[in-house]
């Protein structure tokens, strides 16, 4: 191997050590140090490491992320301590603070509005929709029959195929149709189940069209383009809200009365309905909370994000996912959000810490997990908007970030203590902390000089 060559064939066939060695030698200035560092994050237990490696391919190490807990979440009268995996300072603190705030004001309420998942077979066919529609009931029976082996277990659990529709897209694209099916996947996220059923649907469709006597010779060919679930699940939806009398909101930093705070808070949420630039940041704050719990429970955060953003743009403009209203003296803050989650299958029970997360949450069903995660998203949004309209977020954010900056400068415990005290009522900045530490270190070196 030449050290200048940065491409390789057969990388996946190398042993794990071989992969690390190749990467370290070709991309790093201190290969031996890098090898040691990457290997230091291997799990101490070989069996556990094998489990982790099995989740992906070409693994060379593990990527540590903080695993935190936000306690005091009261959701529908039940208390939870919620596990969160996130690398951003102040997210867990903000969720915890909002949870505690609402704990004494009735907590979070939630309601499942639907649990339907969606899948599509996209195909092209040169025939008239009416002809296919006239035999569509027969096709549906055949589709269900041929998929019975795949759906048997899900049927037993109370789920399975709910409905199958023919969607005619020919006005948008000549010859383009879809089989659009809806599914109930109970406590599993259901991606593998849905995709297996859809691929079977595609085979059945192909054969049905080739064999059915109603179709002329030139109508027998169907071109299946792809069969895949849709991550847009607007009917797999949960509602969450908090509410209390305006005067119960209490007082806020900056001397805001509860009435002034309620008004300003609602205006901030309204702005996120009007302006996509603000809506994106507003919703990002919601997903700070949602993604952290989705990750901690080994659910698919890309799917959840993609779906949430499409839902936020469902009327043609990207808008806030949350809403706020003050009516008859009551402050109400709420959100409807689609969340396709699982508490069985996938990695939920294979990932050792995800398994603990589910245990920490009391082994929730998928529906209960939807409700917990939606509440955390709303809590996160509440905390962010509350800060934004009162103190601004930098004060709290940079206080939390101070420790990261201190770690960056390898501050000792004593230096860190001094810095915490110094910055307690000052603005934290990278340069400010560097200058402060330089001063402390200079002072210390002067004081030990003879
Ligand atoms: C930062 O990660 C999230 C916020 O920007 C969200 C918001 O602006 O609402 C604070």
Tab-separated table of C-alpha atoms and ligand atoms in Angstrom:
chain	number	residue	atom	x	y	z
A	1	UNK	CA	0.000	0.000	0.000
A	2	UNK	CA	1.410	3.379	-0.885
A	3	UNK	CA	0.897	6.028	1.761
A	4	UNK	CA	-0.089	8.511	-0.948
A	5	UNK	CA	-2.948	6.345	-2.231
A	6	UNK	CA	-6.247	7.286	-0.647
A	7	UNK	CA	-8.508	4.772	-2.404
A	8	UNK	CA	-8.690	1.030	-1.917
A	9	UNK	CA	-10.574	-1.970	-3.246
A	10	UNK	CA	-11.553	-4.684	-0.800
A	11	UNK	CA	-11.669	-2.403	2.265
A	12	UNK	CA	-14.645	-4.323	3.638
A	13	UNK	CA	-12.640	-7.578	3.472
A	14	UNK	CA	-9.875	-6.240	5.754
A	15	UNK	CA	-9.980	-7.185	9.426
A	16	UNK	CA	-11.054	-4.430	11.796
A	17	UNK	CA	-7.451	-3.791	12.801
A	18	UNK	CA	-6.495	-3.810	9.121
A	19	UNK	CA	-9.164	-1.190	8.373
A	20	UNK	CA	-7.994	1.061	11.198
A	21	UNK	CA	-4.367	0.681	10.125
A	22	UNK	CA	-5.160	1.560	6.514
A	23	UNK	CA	-7.235	4.594	7.528
A	24	UNK	CA	-4.650	5.775	10.049
A	25	UNK	CA	-1.730	5.402	7.659
A	26	UNK	CA	-3.415	7.084	4.709
A	27	UNK	CA	-5.319	9.926	6.313
A	28	UNK	CA	-3.583	10.921	9.550
A	29	UNK	CA	-0.320	12.553	10.520
A	30	UNK	CA	0.200	10.444	13.664
A	31	UNK	CA	-1.074	7.001	12.620
A	32	UNK	CA	0.036	5.128	15.724
A	33	UNK	CA	-1.662	7.615	17.995
A	34	UNK	CA	-4.857	7.468	15.913
A	35	UNK	CA	-4.898	3.655	15.978
A	36	UNK	CA	-4.556	3.705	19.767
A	37	UNK	CA	-7.224	6.361	20.123
A	38	UNK	CA	-9.776	4.635	17.884
A	39	UNK	CA	-9.158	1.313	19.611
A	40	UNK	CA	-9.564	2.898	23.027
A	41	UNK	CA	-13.264	3.338	22.213
A	42	UNK	CA	-13.797	-0.358	21.494
A	43	UNK	CA	-16.119	-1.988	23.976
A	44	UNK	CA	-14.273	-3.854	26.743
A	45	UNK	CA	-16.505	-6.866	26.181
A	46	UNK	CA	-15.813	-8.509	22.814
A	47	UNK	CA	-19.308	-9.963	22.534
A	48	UNK	CA	-20.876	-6.541	23.084
A	49	UNK	CA	-18.560	-5.036	20.495
A	50	UNK	CA	-19.689	-7.671	17.999
A	51	UNK	CA	-23.299	-6.644	18.603
A	52	UNK	CA	-22.431	-2.982	17.951
A	53	UNK	CA	-20.405	-3.831	14.838
A	54	UNK	CA	-23.375	-5.804	13.539
A	55	UNK	CA	-25.488	-2.615	13.336
A	56	UNK	CA	-23.399	-1.222	10.497
A	57	UNK	CA	-20.589	-1.990	8.081
A	58	UNK	CA	-16.875	-1.202	7.902
A	59	UNK	CA	-16.913	-0.281	11.585
A	60	UNK	CA	-13.561	0.682	13.045
A	61	UNK	CA	-14.617	2.104	16.392
A	62	UNK	CA	-17.562	3.443	18.390
A	63	UNK	CA	-18.618	7.081	18.422
A	64	UNK	CA	-19.467	8.121	21.977
A	65	UNK	CA	-22.334	10.526	22.588
A	66	UNK	CA	-23.574	11.764	25.951
A	67	UNK	CA	-26.492	9.804	27.394
A	68	UNK	CA	-28.460	12.096	29.701
A	69	UNK	CA	-31.734	11.959	31.588
A	70	UNK	CA	-34.451	14.603	31.918
A	71	UNK	CA	-36.455	13.787	35.066
A	72	UNK	CA	-39.839	15.093	36.256
A	73	UNK	CA	-41.837	14.634	33.071
A	74	UNK	CA	-45.464	14.298	34.081
A	75	UNK	CA	-47.382	12.969	31.078
A	76	UNK	CA	-51.062	12.110	31.447
A	77	UNK	CA	-50.520	11.927	35.199
A	78	UNK	CA	-47.603	9.464	34.957
A	79	UNK	CA	-44.059	10.470	35.920
A	80	UNK	CA	-41.148	9.667	33.623
A	81	UNK	CA	-37.381	10.184	33.689
A	82	UNK	CA	-36.607	10.489	29.987
A	83	UNK	CA	-33.339	9.274	28.409
A	84	UNK	CA	-31.785	11.651	25.869
A	85	UNK	CA	-28.800	11.191	23.574
A	86	UNK	CA	-27.590	14.560	22.343
A	87	UNK	CA	-24.309	16.404	21.926
A	88	UNK	CA	-25.663	19.954	22.229
A	89	UNK	CA	-25.166	21.702	25.584
A	90	UNK	CA	-28.307	22.888	27.340
A	91	UNK	CA	-30.855	20.671	25.543
A	92	UNK	CA	-31.238	18.211	28.430
A	93	UNK	CA	-31.120	21.065	30.953
A	94	UNK	CA	-33.839	22.919	29.020
A	95	UNK	CA	-36.056	19.819	28.756
A	96	UNK	CA	-35.617	19.153	32.482
A	97	UNK	CA	-36.423	22.738	33.338
A	98	UNK	CA	-39.610	22.758	31.216
A	99	UNK	CA	-40.632	19.374	32.649
A	100	UNK	CA	-40.247	20.684	36.209
A	101	UNK	CA	-42.071	23.900	35.344
A	102	UNK	CA	-45.127	22.009	34.027
A	103	UNK	CA	-44.944	19.375	36.785
A	104	UNK	CA	-46.672	21.809	39.145
A	105	UNK	CA	-49.109	23.030	36.463
A	106	UNK	CA	-50.792	19.767	35.513
A	107	UNK	CA	-48.021	18.292	33.380
A	108	UNK	CA	-48.232	17.345	29.710
A	109	UNK	CA	-51.331	15.849	28.175
A	110	UNK	CA	-51.298	13.707	25.046
A	111	UNK	CA	-53.657	11.885	22.751
A	112	UNK	CA	-52.990	9.440	19.903
A	113	UNK	CA	-54.824	10.643	16.780
A	114	UNK	CA	-53.846	7.725	14.552
A	115	UNK	CA	-51.255	4.991	13.994
A	116	UNK	CA	-51.499	4.338	10.235
A	117	UNK	CA	-48.327	3.747	8.218
A	118	UNK	CA	-48.111	4.070	4.453
A	119	UNK	CA	-46.433	2.156	1.628
A	120	UNK	CA	-46.400	2.553	-2.145
A	121	UNK	CA	-45.802	0.494	-5.271
A	122	UNK	CA	-44.966	2.989	-8.024
A	123	UNK	CA	-45.649	1.682	-11.521
A	124	UNK	CA	-46.119	2.718	-15.121
A	125	UNK	CA	-48.838	1.164	-17.246
A	126	UNK	CA	-50.267	2.107	-20.614
A	127	UNK	CA	-53.921	1.529	-20.052
A	128	UNK	CA	-57.042	3.298	-18.921
A	129	UNK	CA	-57.499	3.760	-15.181
A	130	UNK	CA	-61.218	2.813	-15.432
A	131	UNK	CA	-60.336	-0.618	-16.754
A	132	UNK	CA	-57.932	-1.287	-13.879
A	133	UNK	CA	-60.445	0.160	-11.406
A	134	UNK	CA	-63.143	-2.207	-12.709
A	135	UNK	CA	-61.048	-5.199	-11.565
A	136	UNK	CA	-59.364	-3.524	-8.625
A	137	UNK	CA	-61.443	-5.387	-6.018
A	138	UNK	CA	-60.224	-8.693	-7.502
A	139	UNK	CA	-56.662	-7.397	-7.481
A	140	UNK	CA	-56.970	-6.358	-3.826
A	141	UNK	CA	-58.157	-9.832	-2.849
A	142	UNK	CA	-55.192	-11.346	-4.702
A	143	UNK	CA	-52.723	-8.886	-3.162
A	144	UNK	CA	-53.882	-9.754	0.355
A	145	UNK	CA	-53.931	-13.475	-0.396
A	146	UNK	CA	-50.397	-13.542	-1.793
A	147	UNK	CA	-49.070	-11.488	1.127
A	148	UNK	CA	-50.753	-13.691	3.748
A	149	UNK	CA	-47.554	-15.532	4.696
A	150	UNK	CA	-45.860	-12.221	5.439
A	151	UNK	CA	-48.795	-10.674	7.302
A	152	UNK	CA	-49.793	-13.714	9.398
A	153	UNK	CA	-47.849	-12.740	12.546
A	154	UNK	CA	-48.754	-9.065	12.303
A	155	UNK	CA	-52.440	-10.042	11.824
A	156	UNK	CA	-52.228	-12.103	15.019
A	157	UNK	CA	-50.841	-9.062	16.892
A	158	UNK	CA	-53.851	-7.036	15.742
A	159	UNK	CA	-52.135	-5.285	12.827
A	160	UNK	CA	-51.587	-5.909	9.140
A	161	UNK	CA	-52.791	-4.367	5.885
A	162	UNK	CA	-55.571	-1.828	6.476
A	163	UNK	CA	-56.384	-0.699	2.967
A	164	UNK	CA	-55.067	-0.695	-0.605
A	165	UNK	CA	-55.918	2.062	-3.085
A	166	UNK	CA	-55.151	2.693	-6.719
A	167	UNK	CA	-53.855	6.226	-7.224
A	168	UNK	CA	-53.981	7.646	-10.729
A	169	UNK	CA	-51.117	10.075	-11.321
A	170	UNK	CA	-51.523	10.146	-15.108
A	171	UNK	CA	-52.491	13.823	-15.128
A	172	UNK	CA	-49.064	14.610	-13.708
A	173	UNK	CA	-47.085	11.964	-15.601
A	174	UNK	CA	-48.311	9.818	-18.506
A	175	UNK	CA	-48.831	6.205	-17.440
A	176	UNK	CA	-47.886	6.714	-13.753
A	177	UNK	CA	-49.948	4.915	-11.088
A	178	UNK	CA	-49.483	3.845	-7.494
A	179	UNK	CA	-50.740	1.133	-5.270
A	180	UNK	CA	-50.949	2.992	-1.987
A	181	UNK	CA	-51.457	0.812	1.052
A	182	UNK	CA	-51.966	1.646	4.692
A	183	UNK	CA	-50.762	-0.567	7.521
A	184	UNK	CA	-51.072	-1.045	11.254
A	185	UNK	CA	-47.740	-2.267	12.586
A	186	UNK	CA	-48.585	-2.342	16.333
A	187	UNK	CA	-45.476	-1.891	18.492
A	188	UNK	CA	-42.979	-2.143	15.650
A	189	UNK	CA	-41.941	0.738	13.429
A	190	UNK	CA	-42.777	-1.714	10.659
A	191	UNK	CA	-40.362	-0.706	7.889
A	192	UNK	CA	-39.224	-4.268	7.106
A	193	UNK	CA	-42.742	-5.623	7.349
A	194	UNK	CA	-44.168	-2.966	5.034
A	195	UNK	CA	-41.367	-3.252	2.485
A	196	UNK	CA	-41.682	-7.041	2.336
A	197	UNK	CA	-45.423	-6.782	1.773
A	198	UNK	CA	-44.945	-4.127	-0.926
A	199	UNK	CA	-42.401	-6.203	-2.834
A	200	UNK	CA	-44.880	-9.080	-2.769
A	201	UNK	CA	-47.599	-6.675	-3.995
A	202	UNK	CA	-45.381	-5.755	-6.948
A	203	UNK	CA	-45.007	-9.416	-7.961
A	204	UNK	CA	-48.726	-10.019	-7.644
A	205	UNK	CA	-49.540	-6.897	-9.672
A	206	UNK	CA	-47.206	-7.996	-12.427
A	207	UNK	CA	-48.779	-11.465	-12.652
A	208	UNK	CA	-52.362	-10.209	-12.283
A	209	UNK	CA	-51.998	-7.820	-15.214
A	210	UNK	CA	-50.297	-10.449	-17.347
A	211	UNK	CA	-53.019	-13.052	-16.696
A	212	UNK	CA	-56.324	-11.201	-16.315
A	213	UNK	CA	-58.592	-11.698	-19.367
A	214	UNK	CA	-59.952	-8.148	-19.216
A	215	UNK	CA	-56.643	-6.726	-20.429
A	216	UNK	CA	-55.729	-6.586	-24.096
A	217	UNK	CA	-52.360	-7.792	-25.298
A	218	UNK	CA	-50.833	-4.276	-25.170
A	219	UNK	CA	-52.084	-3.745	-21.588
A	220	UNK	CA	-50.423	-6.758	-20.013
A	221	UNK	CA	-47.083	-5.131	-19.275
A	222	UNK	CA	-46.616	-3.239	-16.026
A	223	UNK	CA	-43.354	-1.499	-15.276
A	224	UNK	CA	-42.869	-1.515	-11.513
A	225	UNK	CA	-40.459	1.286	-10.692
A	226	UNK	CA	-40.128	0.668	-6.959
A	227	UNK	CA	-41.897	-0.630	-3.888
A	228	UNK	CA	-41.151	1.185	-0.648
A	229	UNK	CA	-42.786	2.507	2.490
A	230	UNK	CA	-43.432	6.231	2.703
A	231	UNK	CA	-41.827	7.973	5.652
A	232	UNK	CA	-44.575	10.557	5.406
A	233	UNK	CA	-47.150	9.250	7.878
A	234	UNK	CA	-49.552	12.138	8.600
A	235	UNK	CA	-52.036	9.668	10.066
A	236	UNK	CA	-49.539	8.247	12.541
A	237	UNK	CA	-50.137	11.290	14.667
A	238	UNK	CA	-49.988	12.333	18.297
A	239	UNK	CA	-51.289	15.486	19.968
A	240	UNK	CA	-49.616	16.962	23.046
A	241	UNK	CA	-50.450	20.062	25.043
A	242	UNK	CA	-49.893	21.996	28.229
A	243	UNK	CA	-52.327	24.530	29.660
A	244	UNK	CA	-52.950	26.579	32.752
A	245	UNK	CA	-54.587	29.834	33.770
A	246	UNK	CA	-52.464	32.782	32.668
A	247	UNK	CA	-51.910	33.944	36.251
A	248	UNK	CA	-50.534	30.491	37.111
A	249	UNK	CA	-47.692	30.986	34.655
A	250	UNK	CA	-45.833	32.895	37.376
A	251	UNK	CA	-43.136	35.489	36.897
A	252	UNK	CA	-40.335	35.302	34.388
A	253	UNK	CA	-36.757	36.568	34.176
A	254	UNK	CA	-36.581	40.161	33.047
A	255	UNK	CA	-39.513	41.070	35.284
A	256	UNK	CA	-42.208	39.773	32.921
A	257	UNK	CA	-45.617	39.303	34.452
A	258	UNK	CA	-47.479	36.147	33.484
A	259	UNK	CA	-49.883	38.094	31.245
A	260	UNK	CA	-47.046	39.851	29.401
A	261	UNK	CA	-45.157	36.595	29.066
A	262	UNK	CA	-48.202	34.720	27.679
A	263	UNK	CA	-48.728	37.433	25.050
A	264	UNK	CA	-45.105	37.594	23.982
A	265	UNK	CA	-44.799	33.805	23.893
A	266	UNK	CA	-47.848	33.488	21.601
A	267	UNK	CA	-46.437	36.186	19.315
A	268	UNK	CA	-43.181	34.249	19.010
A	269	UNK	CA	-45.052	31.094	18.034
A	270	UNK	CA	-47.179	33.095	15.587
A	271	UNK	CA	-44.002	34.408	13.915
A	272	UNK	CA	-42.928	30.797	13.345
A	273	UNK	CA	-46.245	30.241	11.529
A	274	UNK	CA	-45.677	33.222	9.276
A	275	UNK	CA	-42.011	32.952	8.356
A	276	UNK	CA	-40.283	29.759	7.147
A	277	UNK	CA	-36.884	31.071	8.280
A	278	UNK	CA	-38.050	31.314	11.859
A	279	UNK	CA	-40.216	28.168	11.517
A	280	UNK	CA	-37.159	26.093	10.614
A	281	UNK	CA	-35.268	27.163	13.733
A	282	UNK	CA	-38.383	26.887	15.891
A	283	UNK	CA	-38.998	23.320	14.685
A	284	UNK	CA	-35.290	22.500	15.005
A	285	UNK	CA	-35.703	23.286	18.691
A	286	UNK	CA	-38.613	20.805	18.859
A	287	UNK	CA	-36.467	18.151	17.185
A	288	UNK	CA	-33.624	18.815	19.665
A	289	UNK	CA	-35.849	17.041	22.168
A	290	UNK	CA	-37.504	14.563	19.841
A	291	UNK	CA	-34.319	13.304	18.169
A	292	UNK	CA	-32.562	12.881	21.503
A	293	UNK	CA	-35.206	10.441	22.771
A	294	UNK	CA	-35.622	8.813	19.361
A	295	UNK	CA	-31.870	8.107	19.404
A	296	UNK	CA	-31.856	6.937	23.022
A	297	UNK	CA	-34.512	4.360	22.125
A	298	UNK	CA	-32.715	3.328	18.883
A	299	UNK	CA	-35.519	4.552	16.665
A	300	UNK	CA	-35.003	6.032	13.200
A	301	UNK	CA	-34.401	9.767	13.698
A	302	UNK	CA	-33.988	10.406	9.959
A	303	UNK	CA	-37.464	9.020	9.313
A	304	UNK	CA	-38.958	11.033	12.170
A	305	UNK	CA	-37.263	14.255	11.009
A	306	UNK	CA	-38.195	13.814	7.344
A	307	UNK	CA	-41.814	13.152	8.253
A	308	UNK	CA	-42.056	16.040	10.715
A	309	UNK	CA	-40.739	18.567	8.225
A	310	UNK	CA	-43.069	17.385	5.446
A	311	UNK	CA	-45.964	17.650	7.893
A	312	UNK	CA	-44.861	21.166	8.842
A	313	UNK	CA	-45.188	22.119	5.163
A	314	UNK	CA	-48.476	20.303	4.519
A	315	UNK	CA	-50.426	23.425	3.483
A	316	UNK	CA	-47.715	24.457	1.012
A	317	UNK	CA	-45.677	26.637	3.370
A	318	UNK	CA	-43.244	25.425	6.001
A	319	UNK	CA	-44.659	26.468	9.386
A	320	UNK	CA	-44.298	25.983	13.121
A	321	UNK	CA	-45.349	22.556	14.340
A	322	UNK	CA	-46.531	24.033	17.629
A	323	UNK	CA	-49.378	26.456	18.349
A	324	UNK	CA	-50.188	28.813	21.172
A	325	UNK	CA	-53.390	30.540	22.272
A	326	UNK	CA	-54.625	32.563	25.196
A	327	UNK	CA	-58.401	32.263	25.504
A	328	UNK	CA	-60.697	33.016	28.427
A	329	UNK	CA	-57.668	33.551	30.630
A	330	UNK	CA	-56.171	30.155	29.786
A	331	UNK	CA	-52.710	29.767	28.222
A	332	UNK	CA	-52.625	26.732	25.933
A	333	UNK	CA	-49.552	25.511	24.023
A	334	UNK	CA	-49.886	22.449	21.827
A	335	UNK	CA	-48.579	20.463	18.904
A	336	UNK	CA	-49.717	17.672	16.580
A	337	UNK	CA	-46.786	15.677	15.277
A	338	UNK	CA	-46.491	12.501	13.200
A	339	UNK	CA	-44.123	9.997	14.829
A	340	UNK	CA	-43.545	6.520	13.397
A	341	UNK	CA	-41.801	4.621	16.194
A	342	UNK	CA	-41.228	1.131	17.451
A	343	UNK	CA	-40.607	-0.447	20.820
A	344	UNK	CA	-40.079	-3.950	19.436
A	345	UNK	CA	-37.964	-5.007	16.476
A	346	UNK	CA	-35.185	-3.061	14.812
A	347	UNK	CA	-32.417	-2.176	17.238
A	348	UNK	CA	-34.763	-1.383	20.116
A	349	UNK	CA	-33.904	-4.564	22.015
A	350	UNK	CA	-30.511	-5.254	20.429
A	351	UNK	CA	-28.807	-2.029	21.398
A	352	UNK	CA	-27.814	-2.546	25.033
A	353	UNK	CA	-28.452	1.053	26.101
A	354	UNK	CA	-31.608	1.466	24.017
A	355	UNK	CA	-32.935	-1.560	25.863
A	356	UNK	CA	-32.199	0.233	29.150
A	357	UNK	CA	-33.882	3.397	27.845
A	358	UNK	CA	-37.071	1.454	27.232
A	359	UNK	CA	-36.800	-0.110	30.678
A	360	UNK	CA	-36.284	3.371	32.192
A	361	UNK	CA	-39.491	4.467	30.451
A	362	UNK	CA	-41.350	1.447	31.860
A	363	UNK	CA	-41.394	-0.684	28.685
A	364	UNK	CA	-43.777	1.569	26.759
A	365	UNK	CA	-45.862	0.468	23.793
A	366	UNK	CA	-45.161	2.305	20.532
A	367	UNK	CA	-48.213	4.505	21.238
A	368	UNK	CA	-46.948	5.406	24.708
A	369	UNK	CA	-43.499	6.193	23.302
A	370	UNK	CA	-45.106	8.480	20.684
A	371	UNK	CA	-46.751	10.381	23.531
A	372	UNK	CA	-43.584	10.644	25.622
A	373	UNK	CA	-41.505	11.848	22.690
A	374	UNK	CA	-44.090	14.377	21.551
A	375	UNK	CA	-44.241	15.794	25.091
A	376	UNK	CA	-40.445	16.105	25.204
A	377	UNK	CA	-40.530	17.941	21.847
A	378	UNK	CA	-43.115	20.383	23.187
A	379	UNK	CA	-41.158	20.848	26.438
A	380	UNK	CA	-38.019	21.622	24.452
A	381	UNK	CA	-39.905	24.144	22.346
A	382	UNK	CA	-41.434	25.734	25.449
A	383	UNK	CA	-38.014	26.117	27.090
A	384	UNK	CA	-36.438	27.586	23.938
A	385	UNK	CA	-39.202	30.111	23.257
A	386	UNK	CA	-39.411	31.063	26.957
A	387	UNK	CA	-35.685	31.877	26.920
A	388	UNK	CA	-35.851	33.640	23.574
A	389	UNK	CA	-38.623	36.019	24.613
A	390	UNK	CA	-37.131	36.766	28.044
A	391	UNK	CA	-33.369	36.507	28.620
A	392	UNK	CA	-32.301	35.321	25.154
A	393	UNK	CA	-30.786	31.869	24.807
A	394	UNK	CA	-27.113	32.768	24.877
A	395	UNK	CA	-26.975	33.365	28.600
A	396	UNK	CA	-28.029	29.817	29.488
A	397	UNK	CA	-26.472	28.225	26.446
A	398	UNK	CA	-23.007	29.695	26.967
A	399	UNK	CA	-23.107	28.897	30.698
A	400	UNK	CA	-23.553	25.252	29.715
A	401	UNK	CA	-20.935	25.566	27.002
A	402	UNK	CA	-18.407	27.030	29.452
A	403	UNK	CA	-17.355	23.545	30.584
A	404	UNK	CA	-16.669	22.531	26.940
A	405	UNK	CA	-14.448	25.583	26.481
A	406	UNK	CA	-12.669	24.848	29.761
A	407	UNK	CA	-12.109	21.252	28.628
A	408	UNK	CA	-10.742	22.541	25.332
A	409	UNK	CA	-8.107	24.550	27.246
A	410	UNK	CA	-7.482	21.595	29.577
A	411	UNK	CA	-8.415	23.699	32.615
A	412	UNK	CA	-7.614	22.139	35.981
A	413	UNK	CA	-10.332	21.699	38.580
A	414	UNK	CA	-9.204	24.840	40.416
A	415	UNK	CA	-9.058	26.872	37.185
A	416	UNK	CA	-12.538	25.618	36.245
A	417	UNK	CA	-13.916	26.631	39.648
A	418	UNK	CA	-12.420	30.105	39.283
A	419	UNK	CA	-13.836	30.420	35.771
A	420	UNK	CA	-17.327	29.317	36.890
A	421	UNK	CA	-17.270	31.978	39.614
A	422	UNK	CA	-15.886	34.655	37.291
A	423	UNK	CA	-18.397	34.003	34.500
A	424	UNK	CA	-21.407	33.585	36.827
A	425	UNK	CA	-22.597	37.106	35.938
A	426	UNK	CA	-20.557	37.748	32.793
A	427	UNK	CA	-21.027	36.879	29.139
A	428	UNK	CA	-19.197	33.639	28.253
A	429	UNK	CA	-17.189	33.631	25.030
A	430	UNK	CA	-14.379	31.464	23.694
A	431	UNK	CA	-11.961	34.410	23.668
A	432	UNK	CA	-13.111	35.618	27.085
A	433	UNK	CA	-12.459	32.199	28.643
A	434	UNK	CA	-9.070	31.900	26.911
A	435	UNK	CA	-8.023	35.332	28.185
A	436	UNK	CA	-9.304	34.550	31.662
A	437	UNK	CA	-7.308	31.287	31.810
A	438	UNK	CA	-4.202	33.010	30.441
A	439	UNK	CA	-4.540	35.545	33.245
A	440	UNK	CA	-5.019	32.856	35.896
A	441	UNK	CA	-2.083	30.840	34.575
A	442	UNK	CA	0.159	33.876	34.311
A	443	UNK	CA	-0.730	34.874	37.848
A	444	UNK	CA	0.003	31.344	39.073
A	445	UNK	CA	3.381	31.212	37.315
A	446	UNK	CA	4.310	34.662	38.671
A	447	UNK	CA	3.383	33.618	42.185
A	448	UNK	CA	5.719	30.587	42.124
A	449	UNK	CA	8.670	32.623	40.801
A	450	UNK	CA	11.383	33.223	43.448
B	1	LIG	C1	-30.964	25.672	19.387
B	1	LIG	O1	-30.449	24.371	19.208
B	1	LIG	C2	-32.462	25.649	19.262
B	1	LIG	C3	-33.129	27.012	19.268
B	1	LIG	O2	-32.543	27.854	18.283
B	1	LIG	C4	-34.592	26.807	18.985
B	1	LIG	C5	-35.382	28.084	18.792
B	1	LIG	O3	-34.808	29.075	18.338
B	1	LIG	O4	-36.593	28.026	19.038
B	1	LIG	C6	-32.933	27.698	20.607
